[in-house]
N, CA, C and O atoms as a printed pandas DataFrame, in Angstrom:
     atom_number atom_name residue_name chain_id  residue_number  x_coord  y_coord  z_coord
0              1         N          UNK        A               1    0.856   -1.184    0.005
1              2        CA          UNK        A               1   -0.001    0.000    0.001
2              3         C          UNK        A               1    0.898    1.246    0.005
3              4         O          UNK        A               1    1.891    1.308    0.730
4              5         N          UNK        A               2    0.534    2.219   -0.807
5              6        CA          UNK        A               2    1.383    3.400   -0.876
6              7         C          UNK        A               2    1.043    4.399    0.228
7              8         O          UNK        A               2    0.108    4.227    1.009
8              9         N          UNK        A               3    1.850    5.443    0.243
9             10        CA          UNK        A               3    1.733    6.439    1.314
10            11         C          UNK        A               3    0.394    7.190    1.284
11            12         O          UNK        A               3   -0.160    7.502    2.338
12            13         N          UNK        A               4   -0.124    7.479    0.096
13            14        CA          UNK        A               4   -1.396    8.208    0.035
14            15         C          UNK        A               4   -2.560    7.362    0.561
15            16         O          UNK        A               4   -3.477    7.888    1.192
16            17         N          UNK        A               5   -2.519    6.047    0.299
17            18        CA          UNK        A               5   -3.559    5.178    0.856
18            19         C          UNK        A               5   -3.444    5.081    2.360
19            20         O          UNK        A               5   -4.454    5.029    3.061
20            21         N          UNK        A               6   -2.198    5.056    2.873
21            22        CA          UNK        A               6   -1.990    5.045    4.330
22            23         C          UNK        A               6   -2.573    6.310    4.944
23            24         O          UNK        A               6   -3.212    6.259    5.995
24            25         N          UNK        A               7   -2.350    7.447    4.286
25            26        CA          UNK        A               7   -2.878    8.723    4.769
26            27         C          UNK        A               7   -4.402    8.707    4.741
27            28         O          UNK        A               7   -5.043    9.166    5.687
28            29         N          UNK        A               8   -4.992    8.179    3.655
29            30        CA          UNK        A               8   -6.449    8.100    3.576
30            31         C          UNK        A               8   -7.018    7.233    4.702
31            32         O          UNK        A               8   -8.028    7.582    5.313
32            33         N          UNK        A               9   -6.365    6.108    4.968
33            34        CA          UNK        A               9   -6.829    5.241    6.050
34            35         C          UNK        A               9   -6.710    5.926    7.403
35            36         O          UNK        A               9   -7.580    5.768    8.259
36            37         N          UNK        A              10   -5.637    6.686    7.601
37            38        CA          UNK        A              10   -5.452    7.417    8.866
38            39         C          UNK        A              10   -6.548    8.484    9.027
39            40         O          UNK        A              10   -7.118    8.648   10.106
40            41         N          UNK        A              11   -6.824    9.191    7.947
41            42        CA          UNK        A              11   -7.889   10.203    7.995
42            43         C          UNK        A              11   -9.237    9.539    8.253
43            44         O          UNK        A              11  -10.031   10.030    9.055
44            45         N          UNK        A              12   -9.496    8.415    7.568
45            46        CA          UNK        A              12  -10.761    7.700    7.761
46            47         C          UNK        A              12  -10.903    7.228    9.201
47            48         O          UNK        A              12  -11.990    7.308    9.773
48            49         N          UNK        A              13   -9.819    6.739    9.794
49            50        CA          UNK        A              13   -9.866    6.296   11.195
50            51         C          UNK        A              13  -10.173    7.467   12.120
51            52         O          UNK        A              13  -10.954    7.331   13.062
52            53         N          UNK        A              14   -9.564    8.609   11.853
53            54        CA          UNK        A              14   -9.817    9.806   12.668
54            55         C          UNK        A              14  -11.267   10.252   12.530
55            56         O          UNK        A              14  -11.920   10.564   13.526
56            57         N          UNK        A              15  -11.772   10.284   11.299
57            58        CA          UNK        A              15  -13.165   10.678   11.078
58            59         C          UNK        A              15  -14.130    9.687   11.720
59            60         O          UNK        A              15  -15.168   10.078   12.253
60            61         N          UNK        A              16  -13.785    8.410   11.666
61            62        CA          UNK        A              16  -14.634    7.395   12.307
62            63         C          UNK        A              16  -14.685    7.597   13.816
63            64         O          UNK        A              16  -15.739    7.447   14.434
64            65         N          UNK        A              17  -13.532    7.942   14.412
65            66        CA          UNK        A              17  -13.488    8.215   15.864
66            67         C          UNK        A              17  -14.356    9.447   16.192
67            68         O          UNK        A              17  -15.123    9.437   17.155
68            69         N          UNK        A              18  -14.221   10.487   15.389
69            70        CA          UNK        A              18  -15.031   11.684   15.601
70            71         C          UNK        A              18  -16.509   11.339   15.473
71            72         O          UNK        A              18  -17.330   11.812   16.259
72            73         N          UNK        A              19  -16.847   10.524   14.494
73            74        CA          UNK        A              19  -18.235   10.118   14.280
74            75         C          UNK        A              19  -18.762    9.354   15.492
75            76         O          UNK        A              19  -19.889    9.588   15.929
76            77         N          UNK        A              20  -17.968    8.456   16.029
77            78        CA          UNK        A              20  -18.390    7.702   17.221
78            79         C          UNK        A              20  -18.654    8.644   18.391
79            80         O          UNK        A              20  -19.611    8.455   19.142
80            81         N          UNK        A              21  -17.799    9.666   18.545
81            82        CA          UNK        A              21  -17.982   10.628   19.626
82            83         C          UNK        A              21  -19.264   11.439   19.414
83            84         O          UNK        A              21  -19.978   11.733   20.373
84            85         N          UNK        A              22  -19.554   11.797   18.172
85            86        CA          UNK        A              22  -20.792   12.522   17.872
86            87         C          UNK        A              22  -22.015   11.682   18.197
87            88         O          UNK        A              22  -23.000   12.192   18.732
88            89         N          UNK        A              23  -21.953   10.394   17.875
89            90        CA          UNK        A              23  -23.068    9.502   18.183
90            91         C          UNK        A              23  -23.283    9.408   19.696
91            92         O          UNK        A              23  -24.416    9.462   20.175
92            93         N          UNK        A              24  -22.181    9.267   20.442
93            94        CA          UNK        A              24  -22.292    9.215   21.908
94            95         C          UNK        A              24  -22.838   10.521   22.466
95            96         O          UNK        A              24  -23.637   10.517   23.402
96            97         N          UNK        A              25  -22.406   11.633   21.890
97            98        CA          UNK        A              25  -22.907   12.948   22.322
98            99         C          UNK        A              25  -24.400   13.072   22.059
99           100         O          UNK        A              25  -25.133   13.605   22.892
100          101         N          UNK        A              26  -24.855   12.587   20.916
101          102        CA          UNK        A              26  -26.278   12.609   20.588
102          103         C          UNK        A              26  -27.076   11.781   21.591
103          104         O          UNK        A              26  -28.123   12.217   22.068
104          105         N          UNK        A              27  -26.582   10.591   21.910
105          106        CA          UNK        A              27  -27.266    9.728   22.867
106          107         C          UNK        A              27  -27.327   10.373   24.235
107          108         O          UNK        A              27  -28.375   10.355   24.881
108          109         N          UNK        A              28  -26.214   10.947   24.688
109          110        CA          UNK        A              28  -26.191   11.628   25.989
110          111         C          UNK        A              28  -27.159   12.806   26.009
111          112         O          UNK        A              28  -27.856   13.028   26.999
112          113         N          UNK        A              29  -27.199   13.556   24.914
113          114        CA          UNK        A              29  -28.090   14.710   24.818
114          115         C          UNK        A              29  -29.553   14.275   24.906
115          116         O          UNK        A              29  -30.360   14.899   25.595
116          117         N          UNK        A              30  -29.876   13.195   24.196
117          118        CA          UNK        A              30  -31.249   12.690   24.244
118          119         C          UNK        A              30  -31.611   12.196   25.648
119          120         O          UNK        A              30  -32.751   12.369   26.079
120          121         N          UNK        A              31  -30.683   11.596   26.355
121          122        CA          UNK        A              31  -30.936   11.159   27.738
122          123         C          UNK        A              31  -31.174   12.359   28.657
123          124         O          UNK        A              31  -32.037   12.318   29.534
124          125         N          UNK        A              32  -30.399   13.425   28.448
125          126        CA          UNK        A              32  -30.607   14.634   29.250
126          127         C          UNK        A              32  -31.969   15.242   28.971
127          128         O          UNK        A              32  -32.631   15.724   29.890
128          129         N          UNK        A              33  -32.395   15.225   27.723
129          130        CA          UNK        A              33  -33.727   15.751   27.390
130          131         C          UNK        A              33  -34.810   14.936   28.089
131          132         O          UNK        A              33  -35.752   15.500   28.646
132          133         N          UNK        A              34  -34.678   13.615   28.060
133          134        CA          UNK        A              34  -35.674   12.761   28.714
134          135         C          UNK        A              34  -35.704   13.014   30.221
135          136         O          UNK        A              34  -36.772   13.042   30.833
136          137         N          UNK        A              35  -34.535   13.196   30.807
137          138        CA          UNK        A              35  -34.469   13.459   32.250
138          139         C          UNK        A              35  -35.158   14.783   32.584
139          140         O          UNK        A              35  -35.900   14.869   33.563
140          141         N          UNK        A              36  -34.918   15.797   31.784
141          142        CA          UNK        A              36  -35.558   17.095   32.041
142          143         C          UNK        A              36  -37.066   17.029   31.828
143          144         O          UNK        A              36  -37.820   17.705   32.528
144          145         N          UNK        A              37  -37.511   16.223   30.871
145          146        CA          UNK        A              37  -38.949   16.101   30.639
146          147         C          UNK        A              37  -39.655   15.444   31.823
147          148         O          UNK        A              37  -40.857   15.629   32.017
148          149         N          UNK        A              38  -38.913   14.688   32.602
149          150        CA          UNK        A              38  -39.495   14.004   33.763
150          151         C          UNK        A              38  -39.588   14.913   34.994
151          152         O          UNK        A              38  -40.251   14.573   35.974
152          153         N          UNK        A              39  -38.927   16.057   34.936
153          154        CA          UNK        A              39  -38.936   16.972   36.085
154          155         C          UNK        A              39  -40.297   17.635   36.204
155          156         O          UNK        A              39  -40.807   18.205   35.239
156          157         N          UNK        A              40  -40.891   17.557   37.408
157          158        CA          UNK        A              40  -42.187   18.180   37.684
158          159         C          UNK        A              40  -41.965   19.409   38.568
159          160         O          UNK        A              40  -41.443   19.305   39.679
160          161         N          UNK        A              41  -42.364   20.555   38.062
161          162        CA          UNK        A              41  -42.250   21.794   38.832
162          163         C          UNK        A              41  -43.550   22.570   38.740
163          164         O          UNK        A              41  -44.263   22.501   37.738
164          165         N          UNK        A              42  -43.852   23.314   39.806
165          166        CA          UNK        A              42  -45.074   24.121   39.827
166          167         C          UNK        A              42  -44.827   25.559   39.358
167          168         O          UNK        A              42  -45.762   26.282   39.014
168          169         N          UNK        A              43  -43.590   25.944   39.351
169          170        CA          UNK        A              43  -43.236   27.321   38.995
170          171         C          UNK        A              43  -43.210   27.485   37.473
171          172         O          UNK        A              43  -42.510   26.751   36.774
172          173         N          UNK        A              44  -43.972   28.443   36.973
173          174        CA          UNK        A              44  -44.041   28.675   35.527
174          175         C          UNK        A              44  -42.683   29.096   34.956
175          176         O          UNK        A              44  -42.324   28.715   33.842
176          177         N          UNK        A              45  -41.942   29.878   35.726
177          178        CA          UNK        A              45  -40.622   30.318   35.256
178          179         C          UNK        A              45  -39.687   29.112   35.139
179          180         O          UNK        A              45  -38.963   28.985   34.151
180          181         N          UNK        A              46  -39.698   28.232   36.134
181          182        CA          UNK        A              46  -38.858   27.037   36.081
182          183         C          UNK        A              46  -39.243   26.137   34.917
183          184         O          UNK        A              46  -38.379   25.578   34.242
184          185         N          UNK        A              47  -40.548   26.000   34.685
185          186        CA          UNK        A              47  -41.006   25.205   33.537
186          187         C          UNK        A              47  -40.498   25.816   32.238
187          188         O          UNK        A              47  -40.078   25.096   31.332
188          189         N          UNK        A              48  -40.535   27.128   32.148
189          190        CA          UNK        A              48  -40.044   27.816   30.956
190          191         C          UNK        A              48  -38.560   27.595   30.733
191          192         O          UNK        A              48  -38.117   27.385   29.604
192          193         N          UNK        A              49  -37.788   27.645   31.824
193          194        CA          UNK        A              49  -36.348   27.412   31.727
194          195         C          UNK        A              49  -36.075   25.974   31.287
195          196         O          UNK        A              49  -35.239   25.734   30.416
196          197         N          UNK        A              50  -36.778   25.026   31.890
197          198        CA          UNK        A              50  -36.599   23.614   31.536
198          199         C          UNK        A              50  -36.953   23.394   30.071
199          200         O          UNK        A              50  -36.231   22.698   29.357
200          201         N          UNK        A              51  -38.052   23.976   29.620
201          202        CA          UNK        A              51  -38.447   23.827   28.210
202          203         C          UNK        A              51  -37.423   24.462   27.270
203          204         O          UNK        A              51  -37.144   23.925   26.198
204          205         N          UNK        A              52  -36.868   25.600   27.671
205          206        CA          UNK        A              52  -35.859   26.258   26.833
206          207         C          UNK        A              52  -34.598   25.376   26.732
207          208         O          UNK        A              52  -34.006   25.260   25.658
208          209         N          UNK        A              53  -34.201   24.770   27.833
209          210        CA          UNK        A              53  -33.032   23.890   27.821
210          211         C          UNK        A              53  -33.321   22.646   26.977
211          212         O          UNK        A              53  -32.459   22.194   26.224
212          213         N          UNK        A              54  -34.509   22.101   27.099
213          214        CA          UNK        A              54  -34.895   20.939   26.272
214          215         C          UNK        A              54  -34.820   21.297   24.796
215          216         O          UNK        A              54  -34.307   20.517   23.994
216          217         N          UNK        A              55  -35.328   22.470   24.431
217          218        CA          UNK        A              55  -35.294   22.906   23.029
218          219         C          UNK        A              55  -33.852   23.067   22.540
219          220         O          UNK        A              55  -33.525   22.672   21.421
220          221         N          UNK        A              56  -32.996   23.646   23.380
221          222        CA          UNK        A              56  -31.587   23.823   22.995
222          223         C          UNK        A              56  -30.898   22.471   22.830
223          224         O          UNK        A              56  -30.133   22.268   21.888
224          225         N          UNK        A              57  -31.176   21.549   23.753
225          226        CA          UNK        A              57  -30.601   20.207   23.643
226          227         C          UNK        A              57  -31.090   19.495   22.388
227          228         O          UNK        A              57  -30.329   18.786   21.730
228          229         N          UNK        A              58  -32.356   19.688   22.063
229          230        CA          UNK        A              58  -32.928   19.090   20.874
230          231         C          UNK        A              58  -32.232   19.611   19.614
231          232         O          UNK        A              58  -31.916   18.847   18.702
232          233         N          UNK        A              59  -32.005   20.897   19.584
233          234        CA          UNK        A              59  -31.270   21.493   18.452
234          235         C          UNK        A              59  -29.862   20.949   18.330
235          236         O          UNK        A              59  -29.381   20.674   17.231
236          237         N          UNK        A              60  -29.203   20.797   19.478
237          238        CA          UNK        A              60  -27.849   20.240   19.465
238          239         C          UNK        A              60  -27.855   18.799   18.998
239          240         O          UNK        A              60  -26.967   18.394   18.248
240          241         N          UNK        A              61  -28.835   18.013   19.422
241          242        CA          UNK        A              61  -28.929   16.617   19.002
242          243         C          UNK        A              61  -29.132   16.542   17.478
243          244         O          UNK        A              61  -28.557   15.683   16.809
244          245         N          UNK        A              62  -29.937   17.433   16.956
245          246        CA          UNK        A              62  -30.169   17.465   15.511
246          247         C          UNK        A              62  -28.876   17.779   14.767
247          248         O          UNK        A              62  -28.566   17.156   13.751
248          249         N          UNK        A              63  -28.133   18.739   15.275
249          250        CA          UNK        A              63  -26.862   19.116   14.640
250          251         C          UNK        A              63  -25.866   17.959   14.686
251          252         O          UNK        A              63  -25.216   17.662   13.684
252          253         N          UNK        A              64  -25.742   17.305   15.841
253          254        CA          UNK        A              64  -24.776   16.200   15.923
254          255         C          UNK        A              64  -25.201   15.028   15.056
255          256         O          UNK        A              64  -24.347   14.347   14.489
256          257         N          UNK        A              65  -26.497   14.775   14.937
257          258        CA          UNK        A              65  -26.974   13.712   14.040
258          259         C          UNK        A              65  -26.640   14.057   12.596
259          260         O          UNK        A              65  -26.215   13.189   11.833
260          261         N          UNK        A              66  -26.827   15.317   12.215
261          262        CA          UNK        A              66  -26.522   15.759   10.856
262          263         C          UNK        A              66  -25.026   15.640   10.567
263          264         O          UNK        A              66  -24.634   15.167    9.500
264          265         N          UNK        A              67  -24.197   16.064   11.509
265          266        CA          UNK        A              67  -22.754   15.950   11.331
266          267         C          UNK        A              67  -22.330   14.493   11.210
267          268         O          UNK        A              67  -21.465   14.156   10.402
268          269         N          UNK        A              68  -22.931   13.644   12.004
269          270        CA          UNK        A              68  -22.630   12.221   11.949
270          271         C          UNK        A              68  -22.998   11.652   10.579
271          272         O          UNK        A              68  -22.247   10.854   10.020
272          273         N          UNK        A              69  -24.127   12.048   10.045
273          274        CA          UNK        A              69  -24.525   11.606    8.708
274          275         C          UNK        A              69  -23.556   12.078    7.635
275          276         O          UNK        A              69  -23.232   11.334    6.709
276          277         N          UNK        A              70  -23.095   13.322    7.766
277          278        CA          UNK        A              70  -22.124   13.840    6.808
278          279         C          UNK        A              70  -20.812   13.057    6.899
279          280         O          UNK        A              70  -20.198   12.750    5.877
280          281         N          UNK        A              71  -20.395   12.741    8.099
281          282        CA          UNK        A              71  -19.168   11.965    8.272
282          283         C          UNK        A              71  -19.321   10.563    7.698
283          284         O          UNK        A              71  -18.381   10.023    7.117
284          285         N          UNK        A              72  -20.498    9.973    7.859
285          286        CA          UNK        A              72  -20.752    8.657    7.260
286          287         C          UNK        A              72  -20.522    8.712    5.758
287          288         O          UNK        A              72  -19.919    7.806    5.184
288          289         N          UNK        A              73  -20.999    9.768    5.126
289          290        CA          UNK        A              73  -20.788    9.938    3.691
290          291         C          UNK        A              73  -19.325   10.092    3.334
291          292         O          UNK        A              73  -18.855    9.506    2.359
292          293         N          UNK        A              74  -18.605   10.875    4.114
293          294        CA          UNK        A              74  -17.173   11.045    3.860
294          295         C          UNK        A              74  -16.406    9.754    4.076
295          296         O          UNK        A              74  -15.466    9.457    3.339
296          297         N          UNK        A              75  -16.798    8.991    5.072
297          298        CA          UNK        A              75  -16.094    7.741    5.368
298          299         C          UNK        A              75  -16.283    6.710    4.253
299          300         O          UNK        A              75  -15.404    5.877    4.032
300          301         N          UNK        A              76  -17.381    6.754    3.572
301          302        CA          UNK        A              76  -17.635    5.781    2.502
302          303         C          UNK        A              76  -16.715    6.037    1.310
303          304         O          UNK        A              76  -16.326    5.080    0.639
304          305         N          UNK        A              77  -16.354    7.274    1.021
305          306        CA          UNK        A              77  -15.533    7.597   -0.137
306          307         C          UNK        A              77  -14.113    7.030   -0.014
307          308         O          UNK        A              77  -13.688    6.305   -0.913
308          309         N          UNK        A              78  -13.354    7.325    1.059
309          310        CA          UNK        A              78  -11.983    6.786    1.129
310          311         C          UNK        A              78  -11.943    5.251    1.123
311          312         O          UNK        A              78  -11.033    4.665    0.535
312          313         N          UNK        A              79  -12.900    4.605    1.758
313          314        CA          UNK        A              79  -12.903    3.143    1.786
314          315         C          UNK        A              79  -13.092    2.582    0.377
315          316         O          UNK        A              79  -12.463    1.588    0.016
316          317         N          UNK        A              80  -13.946    3.210   -0.410
317          318        CA          UNK        A              80  -14.150    2.763   -1.791
318          319         C          UNK        A              80  -12.890    2.987   -2.608
319          320         O          UNK        A              80  -12.521    2.127   -3.408
320          321         N          UNK        A              81  -12.219    4.121   -2.430
321          322        CA          UNK        A              81  -10.998    4.415   -3.191
322          323         C          UNK        A              81   -9.890    3.438   -2.828
323          324         O          UNK        A              81   -9.212    2.919   -3.715
324          325         N          UNK        A              82   -9.693    3.180   -1.536
325          326        CA          UNK        A              82   -8.639    2.281   -1.099
326          327         C          UNK        A              82   -8.929    0.877   -1.600
327          328         O          UNK        A              82   -8.021    0.193   -2.072
328          329         N          UNK        A              83  -10.166    0.439   -1.507
329          330        CA          UNK        A              83  -10.539   -0.893   -1.964
330          331         C          UNK        A              83  -10.312   -1.046   -3.471
331          332         O          UNK        A              83   -9.850   -2.095   -3.919
332          333         N          UNK        A              84  -10.626   -0.025   -4.247
333          334        CA          UNK        A              84  -10.490   -0.125   -5.695
334          335         C          UNK        A              84   -9.037   -0.116   -6.145
335          336         O          UNK        A              84   -8.743   -0.585   -7.245
336          337         N          UNK        A              85   -8.116    0.401   -5.334
337          338        CA          UNK        A              85   -6.697    0.459   -5.700
338          339         C          UNK        A              85   -5.902   -0.736   -5.200
339          340         O          UNK        A              85   -4.742   -0.914   -5.574
340          341         N          UNK        A              86   -6.513   -1.549   -4.362
341          342        CA          UNK        A              86   -5.767   -2.694   -3.810
342          343         C          UNK        A              86   -5.728   -3.851   -4.754
343          344         O          UNK        A              86   -5.141   -4.886   -4.438
């Protein structure tokens, strides 16, 4: 295997690690949202704050899912190139 294929594999491994971290972050974010949804409060202001945090977490989960999908697409390209040159 030549040096450029080694570099592609190294980049793919790094992107795969980043993708795994994004997936874990998405899962953690969704768990935090579920935990906050279970909180019962009588104060309207506290409910508003909890809902605002849930909305922010939801937005972050959407972003991390989107980034993970983009990385999946990038990861497919180097593997196809390396496979076709071997």
